[in-house]
Amino acid sequence: MTTDDPTSSAGIAANSPTEARRPLTLRDVSEASGVSEMTVSRVLRNRGDVSAATRERVLAAAKKLGYVPNKIAGALASSRVNLVAVILPSLSNLVFPEVIDGISSVLEDTELQPVLGITHYRPEQEEKVLYEMLSWRPSGVIIAGLERSEAAKAMLRNAGIPVVEIMDVDGDPIDSVVGISHRRAGRMMAQAIIEAGYKRIGFLGTKMPLDHRAKKRLDGFIDALDAAGMKLADEEYYEGGSGFGKGREMTKTILERSPDLDFLYYSNDLIGAGGMLYCVENGIDIPGRVGMAGFNNIELLDGLPRQLATMDSCRREIGEAAARIIAERAGSPNHGGGEHVVLMPKVTMGDTLLRQ
C-alpha cells in the first residue's frame, strides 16, 4: 500500500456496488492516510499533539472516504454527544422555522448540532420524543412551552443537562426559560384596539386545550377588555391547521352571525390574512367598518395588498438566546443555570388598526 492516494484501502476497493457495505472504521482511515489508528483518533477528536501535515492528511482521507466518527462510542466515555435536542410542536406552523434558524445560526459556530423532534401539540408524543432523544445523551434540550406531563417534567429534571424552555415565560420553568409573556401580548393588543376606538370585538382562533400560548394571549386580552368595562362580543373557534382558507371561512361565519362587530382579533396571522382577503373581496371597509389584527408578524404576509396589524413574537431572537445558553453551559459544566430571558413583543399597527 502507498500513502500517495488517501483512499487506497484494499478492503474498500474490493467492495462491488452490489455488495452490502460494512461501516467504515478508524482502521480504514488509518490505512488510507498511512498513520496509526491512535493518531487518527486524536485528529478526529481534536485531541493530543499532532502535526499540521498529519492532521491535514488524516482529515483529507476521512473526507474522501466519507468516514463519520461513531459518536456513541465516544459518548460511552464522556456520557454526552454533541447534539442538542430541539423539540417543537409543529413545522407546518410558519412560526417555528424562524426559531430553528435562530438556534442554528448560533450553534453553527460551536461543535454542537441541533436535532429536531416534533410533538404535534400532543403530550404523549412529547413524552415519546423526549425519551428517545434523551436516550442519546444530548448536551442540552431546547423545548417549546412550559406545560407538559409529569413524566416529561421528571425526564427533564433528571437529565443532568441544560434545559431551555422557549416561547413562553408565563409559568414555572424546569431550568432556563426564554420567550415572551403571552398574557402581556394579549393585553397590549387589547389596549391598542381600545385606544383606536373599536367597541364590538370578536375573537377568532384555534381551540385552546393544547395551544397553551394562544389561551394565555386570550386571557390577557379579556383581562384588558374587562379593565376597560368591555367584553368580547363574539367568538369563533376551529380545529386543525391554520391557513387563508380557514380564515376566510371563519370570518364569513362570525360576520354573518354578528354583523355589528367592528373589530376581529385573530389568534395568528394566517387566519387573519384570510379574513382580510374575505373582507376586501366583499367590499367591507378596512379599517373603517371592521378593523383586524393577528399575531406573529409572519414575513410571508408582506406581499399582501394591505399590511395586517399584528405583533412580533421575537421568534428568531428566542432561538438565538436559547442556543447561546446551551452553548455557554456546555462549555462550563459548573454553570448554575436557571437563566430567565424575557423579550418584549411589539405591536405593528399595519393598515388594519387605524380608525378612518
Coordinates of C-alpha atoms in Angstrom, one line a residue:
M1 CA 0.0 0.0 0.0
T2 CA 1.2 3.5 -0.8
T3 CA 0.3 6.7 1.0
D4 CA 0.1 8.8 -2.1
D5 CA -3.6 8.1 -2.6
P6 CA -5.6 8.8 0.6
T7 CA -8.3 6.3 -0.3
S8 CA -6.1 3.4 -1.4
S9 CA -7.6 0.8 1.0
A10 CA -7.7 -2.7 -0.4
G11 CA -10.6 -3.6 1.8
I12 CA -12.8 -0.8 0.5
A13 CA -11.8 -1.2 -3.2
A14 CA -12.8 -4.8 -3.1
N15 CA -16.4 -4.0 -2.4
S16 CA -18.6 -4.1 -5.5
P17 CA -21.6 -1.8 -5.9
T18 CA -24.0 -4.6 -5.3
E19 CA -22.3 -5.9 -2.1
A20 CA -23.5 -4.9 1.3
R21 CA -21.2 -2.2 2.6
R22 CA -19.7 -2.6 6.0
P23 CA -19.4 0.5 8.2
L24 CA -16.1 2.4 7.9
T25 CA -13.7 2.2 10.9
L26 CA -10.7 4.0 12.2
R27 CA -8.6 1.3 10.6
D28 CA -9.9 2.3 7.2
V29 CA -8.8 5.9 7.8
S30 CA -5.5 4.7 9.2
E31 CA -4.7 2.6 6.2
A32 CA -5.8 5.4 3.8
S33 CA -3.8 8.1 5.5
G34 CA -0.8 6.0 6.5
V35 CA -0.8 6.8 10.2
S36 CA -1.8 4.8 13.3
E37 CA -5.3 4.4 14.5
M38 CA -4.4 6.2 17.7
T39 CA -3.3 9.2 15.6
V40 CA -6.5 9.1 13.5
S41 CA -8.5 9.1 16.8
R42 CA -6.6 12.1 18.1
V43 CA -7.1 14.1 14.9
L44 CA -10.8 13.3 14.7
R45 CA -11.4 14.1 18.3
N46 CA -9.2 17.2 18.0
R47 CA -7.1 16.0 20.9
G48 CA -3.4 15.5 21.5
D49 CA -0.3 16.8 19.8
V50 CA -0.5 16.0 16.1
S51 CA 1.5 17.9 13.4
A52 CA -0.5 20.1 11.0
A53 CA 0.6 18.0 8.0
T54 CA -0.5 14.7 9.6
R55 CA -3.8 16.3 10.7
E56 CA -4.5 17.6 7.1
R57 CA -3.6 14.1 5.7
V58 CA -6.0 12.3 8.1
L59 CA -8.8 14.8 7.5
A60 CA -8.5 14.6 3.8
A61 CA -8.6 10.8 3.9
A62 CA -11.6 10.7 6.2
K63 CA -13.4 13.2 4.0
K64 CA -12.8 11.3 0.8
L65 CA -13.8 8.0 2.4
G66 CA -16.9 9.5 3.8
Y67 CA -16.0 8.4 7.3
V68 CA -18.2 9.7 10.1
P69 CA -16.9 9.1 13.7
N70 CA -19.0 6.9 16.0
K71 CA -20.1 9.5 18.5
I72 CA -22.0 6.9 20.6
A73 CA -18.7 5.1 21.2
G74 CA -17.2 8.3 22.4
A75 CA -20.2 9.1 24.5
L76 CA -19.6 5.9 26.5
A77 CA -16.6 7.7 27.9
S78 CA -17.9 11.2 28.0
S79 CA -21.6 10.4 28.8
R80 CA -22.6 13.1 26.2
V81 CA -22.8 13.6 22.4
N82 CA -22.5 17.0 20.8
L83 CA -26.2 17.1 19.9
V84 CA -28.9 19.5 21.1
A85 CA -32.4 18.1 21.2
V86 CA -34.8 20.8 19.8
I87 CA -38.4 19.8 20.5
L88 CA -41.2 21.8 18.8
P89 CA -44.9 21.2 18.4
S90 CA -45.1 21.7 14.6
L91 CA -43.3 22.6 11.4
S92 CA -46.5 23.3 9.4
N93 CA -46.8 26.4 11.6
L94 CA -44.6 29.1 9.9
V95 CA -43.6 30.4 13.4
F96 CA -41.1 27.6 14.2
P97 CA -38.8 27.6 11.2
E98 CA -37.6 31.1 12.3
V99 CA -36.9 29.7 15.8
I100 CA -34.8 26.9 14.3
D101 CA -33.0 29.3 12.1
G102 CA -32.0 31.3 15.2
I103 CA -30.8 28.2 17.0
S104 CA -28.8 27.0 14.0
S105 CA -27.2 30.4 13.5
V106 CA -25.7 30.3 17.0
L107 CA -24.8 26.6 17.1
E108 CA -23.0 26.6 13.8
D109 CA -20.1 28.3 15.4
T110 CA -19.8 25.6 18.0
E111 CA -19.3 21.8 18.0
L112 CA -23.0 21.4 18.9
Q113 CA -25.6 20.3 16.3
P114 CA -29.4 20.6 16.7
V115 CA -31.5 17.6 16.2
L116 CA -35.3 18.1 15.7
G117 CA -38.3 16.3 17.2
I118 CA -41.9 17.2 16.6
T119 CA -44.8 16.6 19.1
H120 CA -47.9 17.8 17.2
Y121 CA -49.0 19.5 20.4
R122 CA -49.7 16.1 22.0
P123 CA -48.3 15.5 25.5
E124 CA -48.0 11.7 24.9
Q125 CA -45.9 12.4 21.7
E126 CA -43.8 14.8 23.6
E127 CA -43.0 12.1 26.2
K128 CA -42.1 9.7 23.4
V129 CA -39.8 12.2 21.7
L130 CA -38.1 13.2 24.9
Y131 CA -37.5 9.6 25.9
E132 CA -35.9 8.8 22.6
M133 CA -33.8 11.9 22.4
L134 CA -32.6 11.8 26.0
S135 CA -31.5 8.2 25.5
W136 CA -28.8 9.5 23.1
R137 CA -27.4 11.7 25.9
P138 CA -27.5 15.1 24.2
S139 CA -25.6 18.0 25.5
G140 CA -28.8 20.0 26.1
V141 CA -32.5 20.3 25.3
I142 CA -34.4 23.3 23.8
I143 CA -38.2 22.6 24.1
A144 CA -41.2 24.8 23.3
G145 CA -43.7 25.7 26.0
L146 CA -43.9 25.3 29.8
E147 CA -46.9 23.0 30.1
R148 CA -46.1 19.3 30.0
S149 CA -46.9 16.0 31.6
E150 CA -45.4 14.9 35.0
A151 CA -43.5 12.2 33.2
A152 CA -41.9 14.7 30.8
K153 CA -41.1 17.0 33.6
A154 CA -39.4 14.2 35.5
M155 CA -37.3 13.3 32.5
L156 CA -36.1 16.8 32.0
R157 CA -35.4 17.4 35.7
N158 CA -33.3 14.3 36.0
A159 CA -31.5 14.5 32.6
G160 CA -28.5 16.3 34.2
I161 CA -28.1 18.6 31.2
P162 CA -29.1 22.2 30.4
V163 CA -32.8 22.5 29.6
V164 CA -34.2 25.7 28.0
E165 CA -38.0 26.1 27.6
I166 CA -38.8 28.6 25.0
M167 CA -41.6 30.8 23.5
D168 CA -43.4 31.4 26.8
V169 CA -42.4 32.8 30.2
D170 CA -45.8 32.7 31.9
G171 CA -45.2 29.8 34.3
D172 CA -42.6 27.9 36.3
P173 CA -39.6 26.6 34.2
I174 CA -37.8 23.5 35.0
D175 CA -34.4 25.2 34.4
S176 CA -33.9 28.1 32.0
V177 CA -36.6 29.9 30.0
V178 CA -36.6 32.3 27.0
G179 CA -39.6 33.9 25.5
I180 CA -42.4 36.5 25.8
S181 CA -45.3 36.8 28.1
H182 CA -48.3 35.9 26.1
R183 CA -50.6 37.3 28.7
R184 CA -48.8 40.6 28.3
A185 CA -49.1 40.3 24.5
G186 CA -52.9 39.8 24.7
R187 CA -53.2 42.8 27.0
M188 CA -51.1 45.0 24.7
M189 CA -53.1 44.2 21.7
A190 CA -56.4 44.8 23.5
Q191 CA -55.2 48.2 24.7
A192 CA -54.2 49.2 21.1
I193 CA -57.6 48.2 19.8
I194 CA -59.5 50.0 22.6
E195 CA -57.4 53.2 22.0
A196 CA -58.2 53.1 18.3
G197 CA -61.9 53.4 19.3
Y198 CA -63.3 50.0 18.5
K199 CA -66.1 48.7 20.7
R200 CA -67.6 45.5 19.4
I201 CA -64.7 43.0 19.2
G202 CA -64.8 39.4 18.1
F203 CA -62.1 36.7 18.6
L204 CA -61.3 34.1 16.1
G205 CA -58.8 31.3 16.9
T206 CA -57.8 27.7 17.5
K207 CA -59.4 25.6 20.2
M208 CA -57.3 26.1 23.3
P209 CA -56.8 22.9 25.2
L210 CA -53.4 22.1 23.5
D211 CA -52.4 25.6 22.4
H212 CA -51.5 27.0 25.8
R213 CA -49.8 30.1 24.5
A214 CA -52.9 31.1 22.5
K215 CA -55.0 30.6 25.6
K216 CA -52.8 32.9 27.6
R217 CA -53.0 35.6 25.0
L218 CA -56.8 35.4 25.0
D219 CA -56.8 35.5 28.8
G220 CA -54.7 38.6 28.8
F221 CA -56.8 40.1 26.0
I222 CA -60.0 39.5 28.0
D223 CA -58.4 40.9 31.2
A224 CA -57.7 44.2 29.4
L225 CA -61.2 44.4 28.0
D226 CA -62.6 43.8 31.5
A227 CA -60.4 46.6 32.8
A228 CA -62.0 48.9 30.2
G229 CA -65.5 47.8 31.0
M230 CA -65.8 45.8 27.8
K231 CA -66.5 42.1 26.8
L232 CA -65.9 40.0 23.8
A233 CA -68.9 40.4 21.6
D234 CA -68.5 37.0 19.8
E235 CA -66.0 34.1 19.4
E236 CA -65.3 31.6 16.6
Y237 CA -63.0 28.6 17.0
Y238 CA -61.6 25.9 14.8
E239 CA -59.5 22.7 15.0
G240 CA -56.7 21.7 12.7
G241 CA -54.1 23.7 10.9
S242 CA -54.1 27.4 10.2
G243 CA -54.5 28.9 6.7
F244 CA -56.0 31.5 4.5
G245 CA -59.0 29.3 3.6
K246 CA -59.8 28.7 7.3
G247 CA -59.6 32.5 8.0
R248 CA -62.0 33.3 5.1
E249 CA -64.5 30.7 6.4
M250 CA -64.4 31.8 10.0
T251 CA -64.6 35.5 9.1
K252 CA -67.7 34.9 6.9
T253 CA -69.3 32.9 9.7
I254 CA -68.7 35.4 12.5
L255 CA -69.7 38.4 10.5
E256 CA -72.9 36.8 9.3
R257 CA -73.8 35.8 12.9
S258 CA -72.7 39.2 14.4
P259 CA -72.8 41.9 11.7
D260 CA -72.3 44.7 14.2
L261 CA -68.8 43.6 15.0
D262 CA -66.3 46.4 14.3
F263 CA -63.0 44.5 15.1
L264 CA -61.8 41.0 14.6
Y265 CA -58.8 39.7 16.7
Y266 CA -57.3 36.5 15.3
S267 CA -55.0 34.1 17.2
N268 CA -52.5 34.1 14.3
D269 CA -51.6 35.9 11.1
L270 CA -52.5 33.2 8.7
I271 CA -56.2 33.1 9.6
G272 CA -56.1 36.9 10.0
A273 CA -54.8 37.3 6.4
G274 CA -57.6 35.0 5.2
G275 CA -60.1 37.2 7.0
M276 CA -58.7 40.3 5.5
L277 CA -58.9 38.9 2.0
Y278 CA -62.5 37.9 2.6
C279 CA -63.4 41.5 3.7
V280 CA -61.5 43.1 0.7
E281 CA -63.3 40.8 -1.8
N282 CA -66.7 41.5 -0.3
G283 CA -66.2 45.3 -0.2
I284 CA -66.0 45.6 3.6
D285 CA -64.1 48.8 4.5
I286 CA -60.9 48.0 6.5
P287 CA -60.2 49.6 8.9
G288 CA -63.2 51.9 9.0
R289 CA -66.1 49.4 9.0
V290 CA -64.0 46.5 10.5
G291 CA -60.5 46.5 11.9
M292 CA -58.5 43.4 12.4
A293 CA -55.3 42.1 13.9
G294 CA -53.3 38.8 14.1
F295 CA -50.3 37.6 15.9
N296 CA -46.7 36.6 15.0
N297 CA -45.7 39.1 12.3
I298 CA -45.0 36.5 9.6
E299 CA -43.0 37.8 6.7
L300 CA -45.0 35.7 4.2
L301 CA -47.8 38.3 4.5
D302 CA -45.6 41.3 3.4
G303 CA -46.8 40.8 -0.2
L304 CA -50.5 41.2 0.5
P305 CA -52.3 44.3 -0.7
R306 CA -52.6 45.6 2.9
Q307 CA -50.5 45.1 6.0
L308 CA -52.3 43.2 8.7
A309 CA -51.9 44.6 12.2
T310 CA -50.0 42.1 14.2
M311 CA -47.5 41.5 17.0
D312 CA -43.9 40.5 16.7
S313 CA -43.3 37.4 18.9
C314 CA -39.4 37.6 18.7
R315 CA -39.1 34.2 17.3
R316 CA -35.6 34.3 15.9
E317 CA -34.3 36.2 19.0
I318 CA -35.8 33.4 21.1
G319 CA -33.9 30.7 19.2
E320 CA -30.7 32.6 19.3
A321 CA -30.9 33.3 23.1
A322 CA -31.8 29.7 23.9
A323 CA -28.9 28.4 21.8
R324 CA -26.4 30.8 23.5
I325 CA -27.5 29.4 26.9
I326 CA -26.9 25.8 25.8
A327 CA -23.6 26.6 24.2
E328 CA -22.3 28.6 27.2
R329 CA -23.3 25.9 29.7
A330 CA -22.0 23.1 27.6
G331 CA -18.6 24.8 27.8
S332 CA -18.9 25.4 31.5
P333 CA -20.2 22.3 33.3
N334 CA -20.3 24.1 36.7
H335 CA -22.6 26.8 35.4
G336 CA -25.5 27.3 37.8
G337 CA -28.2 27.6 35.1
G338 CA -31.7 29.0 35.7
E339 CA -31.5 31.8 33.1
H340 CA -34.7 33.8 32.7
V341 CA -34.8 35.8 29.4
V342 CA -37.9 37.8 28.8
L343 CA -38.3 39.5 25.4
M344 CA -40.8 42.2 24.7
P345 CA -43.4 41.7 22.0
K346 CA -44.1 44.7 19.7
V347 CA -47.5 45.8 18.2
T348 CA -47.4 46.6 14.5
M349 CA -50.4 48.8 13.6
G350 CA -50.3 48.0 9.9
D351 CA -53.2 49.1 7.7
T352 CA -56.0 47.4 9.7
L353 CA -55.8 49.0 13.1
L354 CA -56.4 52.7 12.3
R355 CA -59.9 54.3 12.5
Q356 CA -60.8 56.4 9.5

